[in-house]
Tab-separated table of C-alpha atoms in Angstrom:
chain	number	residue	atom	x	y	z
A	1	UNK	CA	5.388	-43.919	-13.040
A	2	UNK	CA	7.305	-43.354	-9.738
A	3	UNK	CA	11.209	-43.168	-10.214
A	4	UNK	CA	12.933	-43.975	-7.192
A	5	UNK	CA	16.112	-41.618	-6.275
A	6	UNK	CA	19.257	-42.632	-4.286
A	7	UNK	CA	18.866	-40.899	-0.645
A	8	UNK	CA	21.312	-37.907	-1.789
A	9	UNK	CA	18.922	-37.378	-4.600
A	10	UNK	CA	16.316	-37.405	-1.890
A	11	UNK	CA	18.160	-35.198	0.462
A	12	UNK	CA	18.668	-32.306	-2.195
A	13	UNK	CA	15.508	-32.424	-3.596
A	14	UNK	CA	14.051	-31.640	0.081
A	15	UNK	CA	16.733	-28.871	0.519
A	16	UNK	CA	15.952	-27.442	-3.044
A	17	UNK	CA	12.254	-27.644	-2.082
A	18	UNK	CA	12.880	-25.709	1.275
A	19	UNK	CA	14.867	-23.183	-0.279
A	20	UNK	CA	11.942	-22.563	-3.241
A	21	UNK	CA	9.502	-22.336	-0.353
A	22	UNK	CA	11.398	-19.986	1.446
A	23	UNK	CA	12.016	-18.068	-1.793
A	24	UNK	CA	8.204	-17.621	-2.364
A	25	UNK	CA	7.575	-16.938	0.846
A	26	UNK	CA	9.919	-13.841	0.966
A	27	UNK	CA	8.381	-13.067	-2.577
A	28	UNK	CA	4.900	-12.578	-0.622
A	29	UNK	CA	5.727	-11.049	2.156
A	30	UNK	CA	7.360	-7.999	-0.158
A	31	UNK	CA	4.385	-7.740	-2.289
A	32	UNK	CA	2.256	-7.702	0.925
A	33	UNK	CA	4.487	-5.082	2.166
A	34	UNK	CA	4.344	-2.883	-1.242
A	35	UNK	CA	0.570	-3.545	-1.452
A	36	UNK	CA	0.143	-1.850	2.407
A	37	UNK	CA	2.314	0.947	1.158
A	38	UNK	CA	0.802	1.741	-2.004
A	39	UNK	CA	-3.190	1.200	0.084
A	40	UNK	CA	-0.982	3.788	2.641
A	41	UNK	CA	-0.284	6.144	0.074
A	42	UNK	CA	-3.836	6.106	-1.608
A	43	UNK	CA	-5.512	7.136	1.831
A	44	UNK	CA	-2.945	10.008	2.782
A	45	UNK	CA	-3.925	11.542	-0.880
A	46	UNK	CA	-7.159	10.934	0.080
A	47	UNK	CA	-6.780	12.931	3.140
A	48	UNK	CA	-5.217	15.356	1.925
A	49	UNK	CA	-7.464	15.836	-0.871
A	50	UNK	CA	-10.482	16.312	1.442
A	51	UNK	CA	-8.525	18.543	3.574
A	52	UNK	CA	-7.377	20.679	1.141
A	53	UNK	CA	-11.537	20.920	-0.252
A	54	UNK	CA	-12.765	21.477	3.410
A	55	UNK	CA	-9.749	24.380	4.120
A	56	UNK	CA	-10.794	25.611	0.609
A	57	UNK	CA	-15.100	25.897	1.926
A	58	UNK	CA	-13.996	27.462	5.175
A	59	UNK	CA	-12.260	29.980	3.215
A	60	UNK	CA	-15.008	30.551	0.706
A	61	UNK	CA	-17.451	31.019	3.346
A	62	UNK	CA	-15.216	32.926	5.516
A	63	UNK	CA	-14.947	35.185	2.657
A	64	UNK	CA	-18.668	35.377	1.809
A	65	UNK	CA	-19.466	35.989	5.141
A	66	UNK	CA	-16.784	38.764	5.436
A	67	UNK	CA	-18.213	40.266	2.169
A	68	UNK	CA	-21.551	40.262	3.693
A	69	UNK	CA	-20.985	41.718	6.949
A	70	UNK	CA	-18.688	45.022	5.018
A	71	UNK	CA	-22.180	45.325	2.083
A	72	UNK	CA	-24.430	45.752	5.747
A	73	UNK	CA	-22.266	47.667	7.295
A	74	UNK	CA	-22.300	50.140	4.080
């Protein structure tokens, strides 16, 4: 069953209907914006994490090979 509304009716249903879109729309663009950051934040730890393990190899073998070279030299 279709009610029909006087035009003012009409008129602020449009406006309320604008203004809900808009709200949603702002809605989505922040989670969008939240969802980059957090994906942002995942792949600097990331990163990091693999930088810190391939600093923490050269080091080791650094090390070895330092140990190495002072048992020949002995």
């Amino acid at each position: 069953m279709t009610e029909t509304y006087s035009k003012s009716r009409q008129r602020a249903e449009i406006a309320f209907g604008n203004v809900q879109t808009q709200f949603f729309a702002k809605n989505q663009a922040a989670e969008e914006l939240e969802s980059d950051a957090q994906s942002q934040q995942a792949k600097t730890l990331r990163l990091r994490e693999a930088r810190l393990a391939r600093e923490h190899s050269s080091r080791v073998s650094a090390t070895s090979a330092l140990i190495a070279k002072r048992a020949r030299a002995r």
